[in-house]
């Protein structure tokens, strides 16, 4: 009798304030409200790009659920994203991600979003960013990781600095929208700095 191969080992990186874990099919319903285009986290997550539509957020949700449903042979390493979850309840609090800024030169950019207002300002973002950075350095041969934000996202700046990232670039007055002007910022960390 041939047995179906079970899904590869699930990722679960445990910190004091949060857990980074693979997406689960049980996240489907909570993600509906967490990814609502009217949610407050959109106010600091690239607001100059405009509010996402419900269809945009449904595509994001379906992408997370597709990762949850992947067979073992298709699970990518490193994962393109992981859920940030509450260590006590396993409820989704946010997400971490990475993408190619330049695949040709092995330049990876990372991101983090906290969907739950209640956990902001409590060190969850800093810890999630640190855990994600260490994980990506452990499973890739990347020499550096960076993230982009803007001067209006003070929480992201604080999390990046607390996680050991250095402000490497400030493009002054790069973001004009909604009656204001903001700088574009890039924070980076090198493998040897971890």
mmCIF file of C-alpha atoms in Angstrom:
data_model
loop_
_atom_site.group_PDB
_atom_site.id
_atom_site.type_symbol
_atom_site.label_atom_id
_atom_site.label_comp_id
_atom_site.label_asym_id
_atom_site.label_seq_id
_atom_site.Cartn_x
_atom_site.Cartn_y
_atom_site.Cartn_z
ATOM 1 C CA UNK A 1 0.000 0.000 0.000
ATOM 2 C CA UNK A 2 1.365 3.417 -0.964
ATOM 3 C CA UNK A 3 1.019 6.158 1.600
ATOM 4 C CA UNK A 4 0.706 9.771 0.616
ATOM 5 C CA UNK A 5 3.662 11.793 1.675
ATOM 6 C CA UNK A 6 2.770 14.110 4.544
ATOM 7 C CA UNK A 7 3.401 17.827 4.399
ATOM 8 C CA UNK A 8 6.979 18.886 5.139
ATOM 9 C CA UNK A 9 7.762 19.964 8.653
ATOM 10 C CA UNK A 10 5.815 23.055 9.610
ATOM 11 C CA UNK A 11 7.755 26.158 10.565
ATOM 12 C CA UNK A 12 7.171 27.464 14.074
ATOM 13 C CA UNK A 13 9.658 29.985 15.444
ATOM 14 C CA UNK A 14 8.854 30.823 19.035
ATOM 15 C CA UNK A 15 9.698 34.115 20.726
ATOM 16 C CA UNK A 16 8.567 35.681 23.981
ATOM 17 C CA UNK A 17 6.040 38.074 22.445
ATOM 18 C CA UNK A 18 5.084 36.263 19.253
ATOM 19 C CA UNK A 19 5.410 33.134 17.164
ATOM 20 C CA UNK A 20 6.233 33.029 13.466
ATOM 21 C CA UNK A 21 4.463 30.098 11.874
ATOM 22 C CA UNK A 22 3.239 28.700 8.601
ATOM 23 C CA UNK A 23 -0.185 29.764 7.463
ATOM 24 C CA UNK A 24 -2.984 27.351 8.360
ATOM 25 C CA UNK A 25 -6.332 26.726 6.703
ATOM 26 C CA UNK A 26 -7.895 27.648 10.065
ATOM 27 C CA UNK A 27 -6.641 31.224 9.449
ATOM 28 C CA UNK A 28 -9.154 31.643 6.594
ATOM 29 C CA UNK A 29 -11.969 33.268 8.551
ATOM 30 C CA UNK A 30 -9.897 35.451 10.904
ATOM 31 C CA UNK A 31 -8.018 36.790 7.864
ATOM 32 C CA UNK A 32 -11.288 38.085 6.367
ATOM 33 C CA UNK A 33 -11.578 40.750 9.061
ATOM 34 C CA UNK A 34 -7.838 41.282 9.616
ATOM 35 C CA UNK A 35 -7.303 42.078 5.925
ATOM 36 C CA UNK A 36 -10.318 44.402 5.666
ATOM 37 C CA UNK A 37 -9.363 47.381 3.445
ATOM 38 C CA UNK A 38 -10.808 49.705 6.120
ATOM 39 C CA UNK A 39 -8.505 48.311 8.854
ATOM 40 C CA UNK A 40 -6.270 50.891 10.518
ATOM 41 C CA UNK A 41 -2.997 49.143 9.609
ATOM 42 C CA UNK A 42 -3.449 50.422 6.055
ATOM 43 C CA UNK A 43 -2.934 53.950 7.446
ATOM 44 C CA UNK A 44 0.818 53.292 7.808
ATOM 45 C CA UNK A 45 1.431 50.422 5.369
ATOM 46 C CA UNK A 46 2.217 52.364 2.186
ATOM 47 C CA UNK A 47 -0.789 54.707 2.435
ATOM 48 C CA UNK A 48 0.573 56.803 -0.464
ATOM 49 C CA UNK A 49 -0.277 53.860 -2.745
ATOM 50 C CA UNK A 50 -3.966 54.262 -1.909
ATOM 51 C CA UNK A 51 -6.314 51.955 -0.037
ATOM 52 C CA UNK A 52 -6.452 48.394 -1.339
ATOM 53 C CA UNK A 53 -9.753 47.132 -2.674
ATOM 54 C CA UNK A 54 -11.636 44.197 -1.160
ATOM 55 C CA UNK A 55 -10.513 42.201 -4.214
ATOM 56 C CA UNK A 56 -6.858 43.099 -3.538
ATOM 57 C CA UNK A 57 -7.134 41.867 0.038
ATOM 58 C CA UNK A 58 -8.960 38.709 -1.017
ATOM 59 C CA UNK A 59 -6.040 37.914 -3.358
ATOM 60 C CA UNK A 60 -3.648 38.355 -0.402
ATOM 61 C CA UNK A 61 -5.824 36.079 1.752
ATOM 62 C CA UNK A 62 -5.994 33.447 -0.989
ATOM 63 C CA UNK A 63 -2.198 33.612 -1.355
ATOM 64 C CA UNK A 64 -1.755 32.869 2.356
ATOM 65 C CA UNK A 65 -4.265 30.009 2.160
ATOM 66 C CA UNK A 66 -2.546 28.595 -0.930
ATOM 67 C CA UNK A 67 0.660 28.367 1.108
ATOM 68 C CA UNK A 68 -1.279 26.592 3.866
ATOM 69 C CA UNK A 69 -2.639 24.021 1.407
ATOM 70 C CA UNK A 70 0.589 23.257 -0.485
ATOM 71 C CA UNK A 71 1.783 19.652 -0.641
ATOM 72 C CA UNK A 72 5.168 18.881 0.913
ATOM 73 C CA UNK A 73 6.998 18.791 -2.394
ATOM 74 C CA UNK A 74 5.915 22.347 -3.213
ATOM 75 C CA UNK A 75 6.581 24.160 0.064
ATOM 76 C CA UNK A 76 9.139 26.867 -0.783
ATOM 77 C CA UNK A 77 12.254 27.514 1.263
ATOM 78 C CA UNK A 78 12.420 30.187 2.373
ATOM 79 C CA UNK A 79 8.702 30.760 2.758
ATOM 80 C CA UNK A 80 7.532 33.951 1.041
ATOM 81 C CA UNK A 81 5.620 34.799 4.215
ATOM 82 C CA UNK A 82 4.751 33.538 7.665
ATOM 83 C CA UNK A 83 2.001 34.467 10.089
ATOM 84 C CA UNK A 84 2.881 36.403 13.211
ATOM 85 C CA UNK A 85 0.791 34.716 15.905
ATOM 86 C CA UNK A 86 -0.014 35.143 19.574
ATOM 87 C CA UNK A 87 2.134 32.669 21.573
ATOM 88 C CA UNK A 88 -0.764 31.818 23.925
ATOM 89 C CA UNK A 89 -3.686 31.514 21.490
ATOM 90 C CA UNK A 90 -1.977 31.064 18.086
ATOM 91 C CA UNK A 91 -4.296 33.783 16.700
ATOM 92 C CA UNK A 92 -2.906 35.736 13.742
ATOM 93 C CA UNK A 93 -1.537 39.154 14.716
ATOM 94 C CA UNK A 94 0.224 40.022 11.455
ATOM 95 C CA UNK A 95 2.616 38.726 8.831
ATOM 96 C CA UNK A 96 6.253 38.822 7.751
ATOM 97 C CA UNK A 97 7.358 38.491 4.147
ATOM 98 C CA UNK A 98 10.256 38.809 1.749
ATOM 99 C CA UNK A 99 10.623 39.445 -1.971
ATOM 100 C CA UNK A 100 13.339 40.011 -4.521
ATOM 101 C CA UNK A 101 14.449 43.592 -4.896
ATOM 102 C CA UNK A 102 16.927 42.149 -7.447
ATOM 103 C CA UNK A 103 17.086 38.387 -7.947
ATOM 104 C CA UNK A 104 20.093 38.797 -10.263
ATOM 105 C CA UNK A 105 22.170 40.280 -7.445
ATOM 106 C CA UNK A 106 20.609 38.299 -4.549
ATOM 107 C CA UNK A 107 19.067 41.429 -3.023
ATOM 108 C CA UNK A 108 16.177 40.544 -0.717
ATOM 109 C CA UNK A 109 13.746 42.980 0.845
ATOM 110 C CA UNK A 110 11.610 42.051 3.824
ATOM 111 C CA UNK A 111 8.367 43.343 5.246
ATOM 112 C CA UNK A 112 6.272 43.135 8.373
ATOM 113 C CA UNK A 113 2.687 44.136 9.110
ATOM 114 C CA UNK A 114 0.853 44.005 12.421
ATOM 115 C CA UNK A 115 -2.866 43.712 11.707
ATOM 116 C CA UNK A 116 -3.962 43.900 15.329
ATOM 117 C CA UNK A 117 -3.892 47.436 16.812
ATOM 118 C CA UNK A 118 -3.775 46.021 20.338
ATOM 119 C CA UNK A 119 -0.258 44.607 19.917
ATOM 120 C CA UNK A 120 1.395 47.693 18.463
ATOM 121 C CA UNK A 121 3.944 49.388 20.716
ATOM 122 C CA UNK A 122 4.532 46.239 22.789
ATOM 123 C CA UNK A 123 7.696 44.906 21.125
ATOM 124 C CA UNK A 124 5.878 42.366 18.935
ATOM 125 C CA UNK A 125 7.037 44.012 15.711
ATOM 126 C CA UNK A 126 10.649 44.206 16.865
ATOM 127 C CA UNK A 127 10.665 40.571 17.946
ATOM 128 C CA UNK A 128 8.925 39.353 14.782
ATOM 129 C CA UNK A 129 11.397 41.310 12.646
ATOM 130 C CA UNK A 130 14.354 39.856 14.584
ATOM 131 C CA UNK A 131 13.036 36.280 14.369
ATOM 132 C CA UNK A 132 12.324 36.645 10.640
ATOM 133 C CA UNK A 133 15.750 38.174 9.937
ATOM 134 C CA UNK A 134 17.564 35.402 11.816
ATOM 135 C CA UNK A 135 15.450 32.746 10.078
ATOM 136 C CA UNK A 136 16.149 34.127 6.600
ATOM 137 C CA UNK A 137 19.882 34.327 7.281
ATOM 138 C CA UNK A 138 19.751 30.704 8.548
ATOM 139 C CA UNK A 139 17.974 29.266 5.479
ATOM 140 C CA UNK A 140 19.580 31.374 2.733
ATOM 141 C CA UNK A 141 23.051 32.587 1.876
ATOM 142 C CA UNK A 142 21.894 36.224 1.714
ATOM 143 C CA UNK A 143 24.572 38.738 2.625
ATOM 144 C CA UNK A 144 22.066 41.433 3.590
ATOM 145 C CA UNK A 145 18.376 42.050 4.161
ATOM 146 C CA UNK A 146 16.621 45.376 4.055
ATOM 147 C CA UNK A 147 13.208 46.929 4.413
ATOM 148 C CA UNK A 148 11.641 50.080 3.043
ATOM 149 C CA UNK A 149 9.321 52.439 4.878
ATOM 150 C CA UNK A 150 8.662 56.164 5.070
ATOM 151 C CA UNK A 151 9.115 58.905 7.658
ATOM 152 C CA UNK A 152 5.440 58.773 8.659
ATOM 153 C CA UNK A 153 5.705 55.183 9.909
ATOM 154 C CA UNK A 154 7.457 55.805 13.218
ATOM 155 C CA UNK A 155 6.549 52.347 14.568
ATOM 156 C CA UNK A 156 8.348 50.633 11.690
ATOM 157 C CA UNK A 157 11.403 52.840 12.158
ATOM 158 C CA UNK A 158 11.564 51.990 15.868
ATOM 159 C CA UNK A 159 11.097 48.267 15.223
ATOM 160 C CA UNK A 160 13.851 48.263 12.580
ATOM 161 C CA UNK A 161 16.314 50.094 14.812
ATOM 162 C CA UNK A 162 15.494 47.908 17.837
ATOM 163 C CA UNK A 163 15.996 44.792 15.682
ATOM 164 C CA UNK A 164 19.519 45.935 14.747
ATOM 165 C CA UNK A 165 18.846 47.483 11.328
ATOM 166 C CA UNK A 166 20.741 50.602 10.236
ATOM 167 C CA UNK A 167 19.201 53.511 8.356
ATOM 168 C CA UNK A 168 21.072 53.260 5.044
ATOM 169 C CA UNK A 169 19.119 55.604 2.805
ATOM 170 C CA UNK A 170 16.857 58.588 3.204
ATOM 171 C CA UNK A 171 15.301 59.944 0.030
ATOM 172 C CA UNK A 172 14.151 63.356 1.202
ATOM 173 C CA UNK A 173 10.662 64.565 0.260
ATOM 174 C CA UNK A 174 10.049 61.450 -1.846
ATOM 175 C CA UNK A 175 6.421 60.833 -0.825
ATOM 176 C CA UNK A 176 3.885 63.592 -1.322
ATOM 177 C CA UNK A 177 0.309 62.698 -0.572
ATOM 178 C CA UNK A 178 -2.706 63.700 1.472
ATOM 179 C CA UNK A 179 -1.411 67.228 2.019
ATOM 180 C CA UNK A 180 1.961 66.130 3.466
ATOM 181 C CA UNK A 181 5.499 65.354 2.370
ATOM 182 C CA UNK A 182 7.509 62.396 3.715
ATOM 183 C CA UNK A 183 10.957 60.922 3.252
ATOM 184 C CA UNK A 184 11.411 57.397 1.863
ATOM 185 C CA UNK A 185 13.641 55.283 4.141
ATOM 186 C CA UNK A 186 15.599 52.056 3.693
ATOM 187 C CA UNK A 187 16.949 50.146 6.695
ATOM 188 C CA UNK A 188 19.427 47.289 6.233
ATOM 189 C CA UNK A 189 21.285 44.639 8.168
ATOM 190 C CA UNK A 190 24.263 42.522 7.129
ATOM 191 C CA UNK A 191 24.712 38.852 7.919
ATOM 192 C CA UNK A 192 27.826 39.557 9.998
ATOM 193 C CA UNK A 193 25.890 42.069 12.111
ATOM 194 C CA UNK A 194 23.562 39.365 13.503
#
